[in-house]
Amino acid sequence: SPNGRAALWFITDENDVVETINVANNEVNSEDVVGMSRTITTCSQLHKLDLSDNDMSKLTVIPGEWQRICEAFGNNKTLTDLNLNNNHLGPIGVRIAARSLLGA
């Protein structure tokens, strides 16, 4: 739920204990961009993030939203397992994610 996701982003912000976050099939959307990108950037032990089945293609439509999330991926130096399956990101969305992860 939106409230549940907002609470998750708040709890995991600057958290040095959480290693895994699974929000698969959870309708992640534009309202989650700020909290999720901050969590990804500041959660210092985050190794695994499952964002599969969220139709995140909606985030690629609004300039800057998907870019902000992808920059957070690139800024997290502990993330080793990222699942973006079934999000219909398209070639541009995948390219933005790949470039961020590669630091390009």
Coordinates of C-alpha atoms in Angstrom, one line a residue:
S1 CA 0.0 0.0 0.0
P2 CA 1.2 3.6 -0.4
N3 CA 1.3 4.1 3.3
G4 CA 3.3 0.9 3.8
R5 CA 5.8 1.9 1.2
A6 CA 6.2 5.3 2.6
A7 CA 6.8 3.8 6.0
L8 CA 9.4 1.4 4.5
W9 CA 11.3 4.3 2.8
F10 CA 11.3 6.2 6.1
I11 CA 12.5 3.2 8.2
T12 CA 15.2 2.2 5.9
D13 CA 16.6 5.7 5.2
E14 CA 20.2 5.9 6.5
N15 CA 19.8 2.4 7.9
D16 CA 23.0 0.5 8.4
V17 CA 21.4 -2.9 9.2
V18 CA 19.0 -3.7 6.3
E19 CA 20.6 -5.9 3.6
T20 CA 17.5 -6.8 1.6
I21 CA 14.4 -5.0 0.5
N22 CA 11.7 -6.7 -1.5
V23 CA 8.9 -4.6 -2.9
A24 CA 8.1 -6.9 -5.8
N25 CA 4.5 -6.6 -7.1
N26 CA 3.8 -3.6 -4.9
E27 CA 2.7 -0.9 -7.3
V28 CA 5.7 1.3 -6.8
N29 CA 5.0 4.6 -8.5
S30 CA 5.9 8.3 -8.8
E31 CA 4.9 8.9 -5.1
D32 CA 7.8 6.5 -4.1
V33 CA 10.6 8.2 -6.2
V34 CA 11.9 10.5 -3.5
G35 CA 11.8 8.0 -0.6
M36 CA 13.0 5.1 -2.6
S37 CA 15.9 6.9 -4.2
R38 CA 17.0 8.2 -0.8
T39 CA 16.8 4.8 0.7
I40 CA 18.8 3.2 -2.1
T41 CA 21.5 5.8 -1.7
T42 CA 21.7 5.9 2.1
C43 CA 21.0 2.3 3.1
S44 CA 24.7 1.4 3.6
Q45 CA 24.4 -2.4 3.8
L46 CA 21.8 -2.9 1.1
H47 CA 22.9 -5.8 -1.0
K48 CA 19.6 -7.0 -2.6
L49 CA 16.7 -5.0 -4.0
D50 CA 13.7 -6.6 -5.6
L51 CA 11.6 -4.2 -7.6
S52 CA 10.2 -6.7 -10.0
D53 CA 6.6 -6.7 -11.3
N54 CA 5.9 -3.0 -10.5
D55 CA 5.3 -1.7 -14.1
M56 CA 7.9 0.9 -13.5
S57 CA 7.6 2.0 -17.1
K58 CA 5.4 4.7 -15.7
L59 CA 8.5 6.3 -14.1
T60 CA 10.2 6.5 -17.5
V61 CA 7.4 8.7 -18.9
I62 CA 8.1 11.6 -16.6
P63 CA 11.6 13.1 -17.2
G64 CA 13.8 12.8 -14.2
E65 CA 11.9 10.2 -12.2
W66 CA 13.5 7.1 -13.6
Q67 CA 16.8 8.9 -13.8
R68 CA 16.7 9.8 -10.1
I69 CA 16.1 6.1 -9.2
C70 CA 18.9 5.0 -11.5
E71 CA 21.3 7.5 -10.1
A72 CA 20.6 6.0 -6.7
F73 CA 21.4 2.6 -8.0
G74 CA 24.8 3.9 -9.2
N75 CA 25.5 5.7 -5.9
N76 CA 24.9 2.6 -3.8
K77 CA 28.3 0.8 -3.6
T78 CA 26.9 -2.3 -1.7
L79 CA 24.0 -3.3 -4.1
T80 CA 24.9 -6.5 -5.8
D81 CA 21.5 -8.0 -6.6
L82 CA 19.0 -5.8 -8.4
N83 CA 15.8 -7.4 -9.8
L84 CA 13.9 -5.2 -12.3
N85 CA 12.1 -8.1 -14.1
N86 CA 8.6 -7.4 -15.6
N87 CA 8.7 -3.6 -15.4
H88 CA 8.4 -3.0 -19.1
L89 CA 11.2 -0.4 -19.0
G90 CA 11.8 -0.4 -22.7
P91 CA 15.2 0.2 -24.4
I92 CA 15.6 3.7 -23.0
G93 CA 14.7 2.8 -19.5
V94 CA 17.1 -0.2 -19.5
R95 CA 19.8 2.0 -21.0
I96 CA 19.4 4.6 -18.3
A97 CA 19.6 1.9 -15.6
A98 CA 22.7 0.2 -17.2
R99 CA 24.6 3.5 -17.6
S100 CA 23.9 4.4 -13.9
L101 CA 25.0 1.0 -12.7
L102 CA 28.2 1.2 -14.9
G103 CA 28.9 4.7 -13.7
A104 CA 28.8 6.1 -17.2

